[in-house]
Tab-separated table of C-alpha atoms and ligand atoms in Angstrom:
chain	number	residue	atom	x	y	z
H	1	MET	CA	192.316	-33.281	-13.962
H	2	GLU	CA	193.217	-30.839	-11.209
H	3	LYS	CA	196.587	-30.961	-9.458
H	4	LYS	CA	196.203	-30.746	-5.671
H	5	GLN	CA	198.696	-30.866	-2.804
H	6	GLN	CA	202.161	-32.388	-3.096
H	7	LEU	CA	202.262	-35.757	-1.336
H	8	TYR	CA	205.901	-36.691	-1.774
H	9	GLU	CA	209.138	-35.437	-3.265
H	10	GLY	CA	211.695	-38.043	-4.279
H	11	LYS	CA	215.117	-37.660	-5.856
H	12	ALA	CA	213.818	-37.501	-9.436
H	13	LYS	CA	210.061	-36.980	-9.137
H	14	LYS	CA	207.297	-35.273	-7.192
H	15	VAL	CA	203.919	-36.877	-6.572
H	16	PHE	CA	200.716	-34.837	-6.255
H	17	ALA	CA	197.160	-35.664	-5.228
H	18	THR	CA	194.419	-34.806	-7.740
H	19	ASP	CA	190.674	-34.144	-7.681
H	20	LYS	CA	190.246	-37.789	-8.738
H	21	SER	CA	190.693	-40.216	-5.850
H	22	GLU	CA	192.030	-42.903	-8.216
H	23	CYS	CA	194.800	-40.739	-9.734
H	24	PHE	CA	198.079	-39.122	-8.734
H	25	ILE	CA	200.094	-36.758	-10.892
H	26	ILE	CA	203.824	-37.449	-11.211
H	27	GLU	CA	206.137	-34.564	-12.089
H	28	TYR	CA	209.589	-35.486	-13.366
H	29	LYS	CA	212.576	-33.337	-12.332
H	30	ASP	CA	215.948	-32.644	-13.947
H	31	ASP	CA	217.648	-33.358	-10.594
H	32	ALA	CA	220.004	-36.307	-10.620
H	33	THR	CA	221.578	-38.189	-7.735
H	34	ALA	CA	223.832	-41.219	-7.591
H	35	GLY	CA	225.338	-43.395	-4.880
H	36	ASN	CA	222.277	-43.022	-2.628
H	37	GLY	CA	222.464	-39.212	-2.758
H	38	ALA	CA	226.268	-38.941	-2.373
H	39	LYS	CA	226.559	-37.336	-5.823
H	40	ARG	CA	224.107	-34.616	-6.821
H	41	GLY	CA	223.575	-32.669	-10.001
H	42	SER	CA	221.154	-31.762	-12.726
H	43	ILE	CA	220.716	-33.110	-16.243
H	44	ALA	CA	219.128	-30.539	-18.580
H	45	GLY	CA	215.952	-31.929	-20.175
H	46	LYS	CA	216.025	-35.166	-18.151
H	47	GLY	CA	212.572	-34.651	-16.625
H	48	GLU	CA	210.964	-34.281	-20.017
H	49	ILE	CA	212.891	-37.160	-21.620
H	50	ASN	CA	212.215	-39.599	-18.768
H	51	ASN	CA	208.522	-38.675	-18.744
H	52	ARG	CA	208.168	-39.262	-22.471
H	53	VAL	CA	210.335	-42.396	-22.625
H	54	SER	CA	208.679	-43.997	-19.593
H	55	ASN	CA	205.152	-43.303	-20.871
H	56	HIS	CA	206.062	-44.666	-24.299
H	57	LEU	CA	207.457	-47.903	-22.846
H	58	MET	CA	204.589	-48.352	-20.380
H	59	GLN	CA	202.051	-48.049	-23.201
H	60	LEU	CA	203.993	-50.692	-25.129
H	61	LEU	CA	203.945	-52.980	-22.076
H	62	GLU	CA	200.195	-52.482	-21.568
H	63	LYS	CA	199.657	-53.683	-25.142
H	64	GLN	CA	201.668	-56.796	-24.284
H	65	GLY	CA	199.475	-57.523	-21.259
H	66	VAL	CA	201.520	-56.006	-18.448
H	67	PRO	CA	199.305	-53.714	-16.333
H	68	THR	CA	200.950	-50.366	-15.491
H	69	HIS	CA	200.098	-47.213	-13.552
H	70	TYR	CA	200.094	-45.093	-16.749
H	71	VAL	CA	196.884	-43.114	-17.328
H	72	LYS	CA	197.644	-40.002	-19.407
H	73	GLU	CA	200.530	-37.710	-20.302
H	74	LEU	CA	199.480	-34.233	-19.142
H	75	SER	CA	202.500	-32.130	-20.150
H	76	ALA	CA	206.172	-32.492	-21.053
H	77	THR	CA	207.047	-33.403	-17.464
H	78	GLU	CA	203.707	-34.438	-15.908
H	79	THR	CA	201.735	-37.682	-16.109
H	80	ALA	CA	198.551	-38.906	-14.478
H	81	VAL	CA	198.999	-42.342	-12.947
H	82	LYS	CA	196.858	-44.782	-10.992
H	83	VAL	CA	196.966	-44.538	-7.207
H	84	VAL	CA	198.914	-47.460	-5.761
H	85	LYS	CA	200.660	-48.431	-2.585
H	86	ILE	CA	204.256	-49.054	-3.615
H	87	VAL	CA	205.654	-52.509	-2.769
H	88	PRO	CA	208.879	-51.530	-0.935
H	89	LEU	CA	211.153	-53.460	-3.288
H	90	GLU	CA	213.411	-52.538	-6.190
H	91	VAL	CA	213.246	-55.387	-8.676
H	92	ILE	CA	216.424	-55.584	-10.741
H	93	VAL	CA	216.555	-57.613	-13.955
H	94	ARG	CA	219.953	-58.379	-15.480
H	95	ASN	CA	220.869	-59.793	-18.883
H	96	ILE	CA	224.556	-58.821	-18.903
H	97	ALA	CA	226.869	-58.358	-15.905
H	98	ALA	CA	227.382	-54.678	-15.070
H	99	GLY	CA	227.339	-52.268	-12.142
H	100	SER	CA	226.959	-53.737	-8.667
H	101	LEU	CA	226.679	-57.350	-9.923
H	102	ALA	CA	229.965	-57.102	-11.835
H	103	LYS	CA	231.601	-55.646	-8.720
H	104	ARG	CA	230.073	-58.147	-6.270
H	105	LEU	CA	231.063	-61.226	-8.315
H	106	GLY	CA	234.309	-59.891	-9.784
H	107	LEU	CA	233.056	-60.051	-13.363
H	108	GLU	CA	234.123	-57.858	-16.243
H	109	GLU	CA	231.304	-55.495	-17.250
H	110	GLY	CA	229.697	-56.800	-20.413
H	111	THR	CA	230.016	-60.494	-19.497
H	112	PRO	CA	226.873	-62.258	-20.755
H	113	LEU	CA	224.859	-64.133	-18.108
H	114	LYS	CA	223.756	-67.694	-18.965
H	115	LYS	CA	220.342	-66.962	-17.476
H	116	THR	CA	218.449	-63.749	-16.735
H	117	VAL	CA	219.103	-62.743	-13.123
H	118	LEU	CA	216.360	-61.311	-10.914
H	119	GLU	CA	217.347	-59.449	-7.747
H	120	TYR	CA	215.370	-57.664	-5.051
H	121	CYS	CA	216.493	-54.726	-2.931
H	122	TYR	CA	214.555	-53.451	0.072
H	123	LYS	CA	213.690	-49.797	-0.551
H	124	ASP	CA	215.221	-47.982	2.400
H	125	ASP	CA	217.600	-45.079	1.782
H	126	ALA	CA	218.913	-45.128	5.374
H	127	LEU	CA	220.005	-48.760	4.862
H	128	GLY	CA	221.284	-48.115	1.304
H	129	ASP	CA	218.590	-50.305	-0.346
H	130	PRO	CA	220.070	-53.665	0.771
H	131	LEU	CA	219.942	-56.754	-1.457
H	132	VAL	CA	217.383	-59.233	-0.093
H	133	ASN	CA	215.880	-62.554	-1.218
H	134	GLU	CA	212.440	-64.203	-1.228
H	135	TYR	CA	212.912	-65.416	2.342
H	136	HIS	CA	213.648	-61.925	3.690
H	137	ILE	CA	210.635	-60.575	1.792
H	138	ALA	CA	208.304	-63.215	3.265
H	139	ALA	CA	209.838	-62.929	6.746
H	140	MET	CA	209.383	-59.158	6.784
H	141	GLY	CA	205.979	-59.199	5.050
H	142	TRP	CA	207.069	-56.740	2.321
H	143	ALA	CA	205.089	-58.732	-0.258
H	144	SER	CA	203.065	-61.935	-0.080
H	145	GLU	CA	204.406	-65.019	-1.849
H	146	ALA	CA	201.515	-64.775	-4.327
H	147	ASP	CA	202.241	-61.098	-5.075
H	148	LEU	CA	205.964	-61.806	-5.477
H	149	LYS	CA	205.171	-64.553	-7.985
H	150	VAL	CA	203.135	-62.050	-10.027
H	151	ILE	CA	205.925	-59.457	-9.748
H	152	ALA	CA	208.571	-61.953	-10.945
H	153	GLY	CA	206.371	-63.078	-13.852
H	154	TYR	CA	205.752	-59.505	-15.001
H	155	SER	CA	209.461	-58.673	-14.604
H	156	PHE	CA	210.518	-61.453	-17.006
H	157	LYS	CA	207.748	-60.498	-19.459
H	158	ILE	CA	208.864	-56.845	-19.315
H	159	ASN	CA	212.440	-57.946	-19.968
H	160	GLU	CA	211.433	-59.971	-23.057
H	161	THR	CA	209.243	-57.197	-24.430
H	162	LEU	CA	211.676	-54.347	-23.849
H	163	SER	CA	214.781	-56.273	-24.953
H	164	ALA	CA	213.182	-57.065	-28.323
H	165	TYR	CA	211.771	-53.552	-28.782
H	166	LEU	CA	215.015	-51.786	-27.861
H	167	LYS	CA	217.055	-54.092	-30.083
H	168	ASP	CA	215.162	-52.714	-33.078
H	169	ALA	CA	216.255	-49.232	-31.954
H	170	GLY	CA	219.891	-50.382	-31.811
H	171	ILE	CA	219.902	-50.512	-28.016
H	172	GLN	CA	221.011	-53.464	-25.875
H	173	LEU	CA	219.117	-53.752	-22.581
H	174	ILE	CA	221.845	-54.643	-20.078
H	175	ASP	CA	219.836	-54.383	-16.857
H	176	PHE	CA	217.057	-52.319	-15.304
H	177	LYS	CA	215.136	-51.598	-12.126
H	178	LEU	CA	211.372	-51.871	-11.674
H	179	GLU	CA	208.951	-50.926	-8.933
H	180	PHE	CA	205.473	-52.330	-8.519
H	181	GLY	CA	202.428	-51.071	-6.659
H	182	LYS	CA	199.130	-52.457	-5.442
H	183	THR	CA	195.867	-50.754	-6.419
H	184	PRO	CA	193.076	-50.316	-3.866
H	185	ALA	CA	191.411	-53.274	-5.654
H	186	GLY	CA	194.463	-55.421	-4.829
H	187	GLU	CA	195.926	-55.630	-8.345
H	188	ILE	CA	199.728	-55.620	-8.739
H	189	ILE	CA	200.746	-53.170	-11.480
H	190	LEU	CA	204.011	-51.719	-12.771
H	191	ALA	CA	204.705	-48.285	-11.214
H	192	ASP	CA	207.555	-45.737	-10.990
H	193	GLU	CA	209.415	-45.223	-14.302
H	194	ILE	CA	211.406	-46.972	-17.030
H	195	SER	CA	213.976	-44.526	-18.345
H	196	PRO	CA	217.712	-43.942	-18.846
H	197	ASP	CA	217.769	-43.217	-15.074
H	198	THR	CA	216.625	-46.754	-14.240
H	199	CYS	CA	218.054	-48.872	-17.067
H	200	ARG	CA	221.448	-49.601	-18.580
H	201	PHE	CA	221.150	-48.987	-22.307
H	202	TRP	CA	224.201	-49.732	-24.509
H	203	ASP	CA	224.460	-49.009	-28.202
H	204	ILE	CA	224.328	-52.487	-29.795
H	205	LYS	CA	227.259	-51.873	-32.131
H	206	THR	CA	229.610	-49.517	-30.287
H	207	LYS	CA	228.585	-50.524	-26.695
H	208	GLU	CA	228.500	-46.789	-25.916
H	209	LYS	CA	226.560	-46.105	-22.697
H	210	LEU	CA	223.247	-44.289	-23.293
H	211	ASP	CA	222.087	-44.007	-19.685
H	212	LYS	CA	222.709	-42.584	-16.234
H	213	ASP	CA	226.077	-44.331	-15.907
H	214	ARG	CA	227.416	-41.333	-17.891
H	215	PHE	CA	226.435	-39.165	-14.896
H	216	ARG	CA	227.344	-41.701	-12.187
H	217	ARG	CA	230.824	-42.203	-13.657
H	218	ASP	CA	231.500	-38.665	-14.963
H	219	LEU	CA	231.787	-39.861	-18.549
H	220	GLY	CA	230.447	-36.623	-20.086
H	221	GLY	CA	227.828	-36.375	-22.830
H	222	VAL	CA	225.024	-37.057	-20.349
H	223	GLU	CA	222.360	-34.854	-21.972
H	224	ASP	CA	223.263	-36.108	-25.454
H	225	ALA	CA	222.877	-39.726	-24.344
H	226	TYR	CA	219.384	-39.110	-22.893
H	227	ARG	CA	218.399	-37.210	-26.057
H	228	GLU	CA	219.664	-40.060	-28.228
H	229	VAL	CA	217.418	-42.544	-26.401
H	230	LEU	CA	214.408	-40.242	-26.881
H	231	LYS	CA	215.233	-39.890	-30.572
H	232	ARG	CA	215.677	-43.611	-31.161
H	233	LEU	CA	212.452	-44.561	-29.336
H	234	LEU	CA	210.088	-41.722	-30.189
H	235	GLY	CA	211.770	-40.212	-33.234
H	236	GLU	CA	211.910	-36.798	-31.518
L	1	TMP	P1	223.278	-51.694	-10.029
L	1	TMP	O1	224.168	-52.468	-10.956
L	1	TMP	O2	223.895	-50.429	-9.533
L	1	TMP	O3	222.746	-52.556	-8.910
L	1	TMP	O4	222.005	-51.230	-10.882
L	1	TMP	C1	221.226	-52.166	-11.591
L	1	TMP	C2	220.185	-51.430	-12.425
L	1	TMP	O5	219.218	-50.806	-11.597
L	1	TMP	C3	220.758	-50.319	-13.299
L	1	TMP	O6	220.103	-50.357	-14.564
L	1	TMP	C4	220.423	-49.048	-12.579
L	1	TMP	C5	219.184	-49.402	-11.812
L	1	TMP	N1	219.112	-48.761	-10.495
L	1	TMP	C6	218.129	-47.821	-10.235
L	1	TMP	O7	217.327	-47.487	-11.098
L	1	TMP	N2	218.087	-47.267	-8.983
L	1	TMP	C7	218.946	-47.606	-7.989
L	1	TMP	O8	218.843	-47.077	-6.874
L	1	TMP	C8	219.953	-48.591	-8.278
L	1	TMP	C9	220.950	-49.009	-7.232
L	1	TMP	C10	219.994	-49.137	-9.532
């Protein structure tokens, strides 16, 4: 597959056209941002780790019947993915209160939730990705009710699959963010990435944070945490 012109550069990834109309190439970067770009830095090896971890988890999800954009890993930091139009929503799945939910509801981080919580944010950096609900999504036409039903169903299935898989690696899945896209044929599939950038991973025993919160909160040991996740999931 031939890499053609760059189509988009985001905070953590670049997207390129290819000689195949049905594929893009994603290139993962070491760049890290937090607080909607307020904090900037770099995490050595992050691009490679996120590429490998995300591809590994997407292949697992495919086997469990969740369609994803994954096509082929091309290099340490590059992956061929299916062309989609991204649904402009961040879908957040929460098992344990942490981050913005803990803050919003005045809960101590680590408080178990009686039921898995699904949240949607409208993807708009200028607005700070505001929290929205099903009514906003329908009113604004960001996704049809049928598509949102599919997205919610996949999100819960992904949560069940990943929670069980990560548990075996000694990792508790606290919460995570997903993005979905629509193929030219109209199929909703999982897109973007699943990595320590987009999930909260806690060591099951020690509750040590093995994710981007180490960067967001200046906890130190950022690279080691990302490496630990790679090691536990891929044995590398
Ligand atoms: P939050 O508690 O800050 O709302 O984050 C919830 C989860 O979503 C957490 O695992 C981090 C992830 N996330 C992203 O991947 N990108 C984002 O822009 C935000 C706000 C959260």
